[in-house]
Tab-separated table of C-alpha atoms in Angstrom:
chain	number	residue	atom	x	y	z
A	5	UNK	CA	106.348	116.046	103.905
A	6	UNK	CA	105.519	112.867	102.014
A	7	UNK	CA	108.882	111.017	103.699
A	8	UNK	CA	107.713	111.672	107.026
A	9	UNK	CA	104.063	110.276	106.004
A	10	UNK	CA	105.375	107.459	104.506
A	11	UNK	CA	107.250	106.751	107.745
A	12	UNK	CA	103.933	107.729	110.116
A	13	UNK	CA	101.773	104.881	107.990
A	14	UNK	CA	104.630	102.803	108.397
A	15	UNK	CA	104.467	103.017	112.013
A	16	UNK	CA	100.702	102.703	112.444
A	17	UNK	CA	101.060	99.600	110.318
A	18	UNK	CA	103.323	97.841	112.835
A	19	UNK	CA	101.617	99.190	115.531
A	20	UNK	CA	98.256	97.560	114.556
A	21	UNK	CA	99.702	94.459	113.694
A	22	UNK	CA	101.623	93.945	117.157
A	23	UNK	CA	98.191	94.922	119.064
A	24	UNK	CA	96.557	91.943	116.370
A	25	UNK	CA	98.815	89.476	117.948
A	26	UNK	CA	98.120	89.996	121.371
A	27	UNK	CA	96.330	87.286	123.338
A	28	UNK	CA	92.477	87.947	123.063
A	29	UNK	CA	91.815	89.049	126.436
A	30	UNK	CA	94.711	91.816	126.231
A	31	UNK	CA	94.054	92.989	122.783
A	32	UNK	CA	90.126	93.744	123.758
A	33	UNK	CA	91.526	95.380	126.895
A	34	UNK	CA	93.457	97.683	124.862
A	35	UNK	CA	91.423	98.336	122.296
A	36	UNK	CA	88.671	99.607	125.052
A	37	UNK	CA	91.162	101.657	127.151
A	38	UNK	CA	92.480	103.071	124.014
A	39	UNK	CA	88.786	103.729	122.685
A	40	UNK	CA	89.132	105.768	125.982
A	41	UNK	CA	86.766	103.497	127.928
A	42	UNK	CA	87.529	103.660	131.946
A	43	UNK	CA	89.028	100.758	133.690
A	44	UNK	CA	85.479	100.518	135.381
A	45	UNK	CA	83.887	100.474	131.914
A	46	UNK	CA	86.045	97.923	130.556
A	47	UNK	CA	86.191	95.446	133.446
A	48	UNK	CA	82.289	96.007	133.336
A	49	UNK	CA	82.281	94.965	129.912
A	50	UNK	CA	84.619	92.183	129.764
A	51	UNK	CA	83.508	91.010	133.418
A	52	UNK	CA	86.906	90.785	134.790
A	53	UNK	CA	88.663	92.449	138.294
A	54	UNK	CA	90.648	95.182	137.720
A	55	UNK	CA	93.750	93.859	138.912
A	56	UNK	CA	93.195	91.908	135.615
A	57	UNK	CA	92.053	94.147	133.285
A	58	UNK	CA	95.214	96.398	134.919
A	59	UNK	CA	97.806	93.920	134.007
A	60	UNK	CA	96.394	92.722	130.334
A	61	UNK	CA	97.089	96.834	129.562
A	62	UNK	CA	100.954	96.444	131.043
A	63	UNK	CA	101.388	93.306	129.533
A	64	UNK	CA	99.932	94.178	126.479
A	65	UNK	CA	101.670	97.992	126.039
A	66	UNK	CA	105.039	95.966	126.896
A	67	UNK	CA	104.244	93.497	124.084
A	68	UNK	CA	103.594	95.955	121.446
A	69	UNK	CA	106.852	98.437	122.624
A	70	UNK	CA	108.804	95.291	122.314
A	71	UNK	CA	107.121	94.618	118.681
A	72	UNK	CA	107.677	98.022	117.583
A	73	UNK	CA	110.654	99.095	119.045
């Protein structure tokens, strides 16, 4: 219903603004993994290894659980 919407925009809202204060380098890496770009594809892209582009996306998803909740 239109509580549980409210609630759903809410969440997207806080969502997008914890990914918006991620460093640069993790907040392209998870915008392109979460595009649904390959870990190939985005160290390709943003010419970095993959044990980089690996731990921008943990250290980035813990950063926005944390800023969520």
């Amino acid at each position: 219903g239109p509580e549980e919407t409210v609630l759903q925009r809410d969440e997207a809202r806080r969502l997008l603004a914890a990914i918006e204060r991620l460093p640069e380098f993790e907040r392209q890496v998870m915008l392109l993994r979460g595009a649904g770009w390959t870990a190939i594809e985005t160290c390709a892209a943003l010419r970095c290894s993959k044990g980089s582009q690996y731990r921008a996306v943990r250290n980035g998803m813990a950063r926005v659980r944390g800023a969520v909740g």
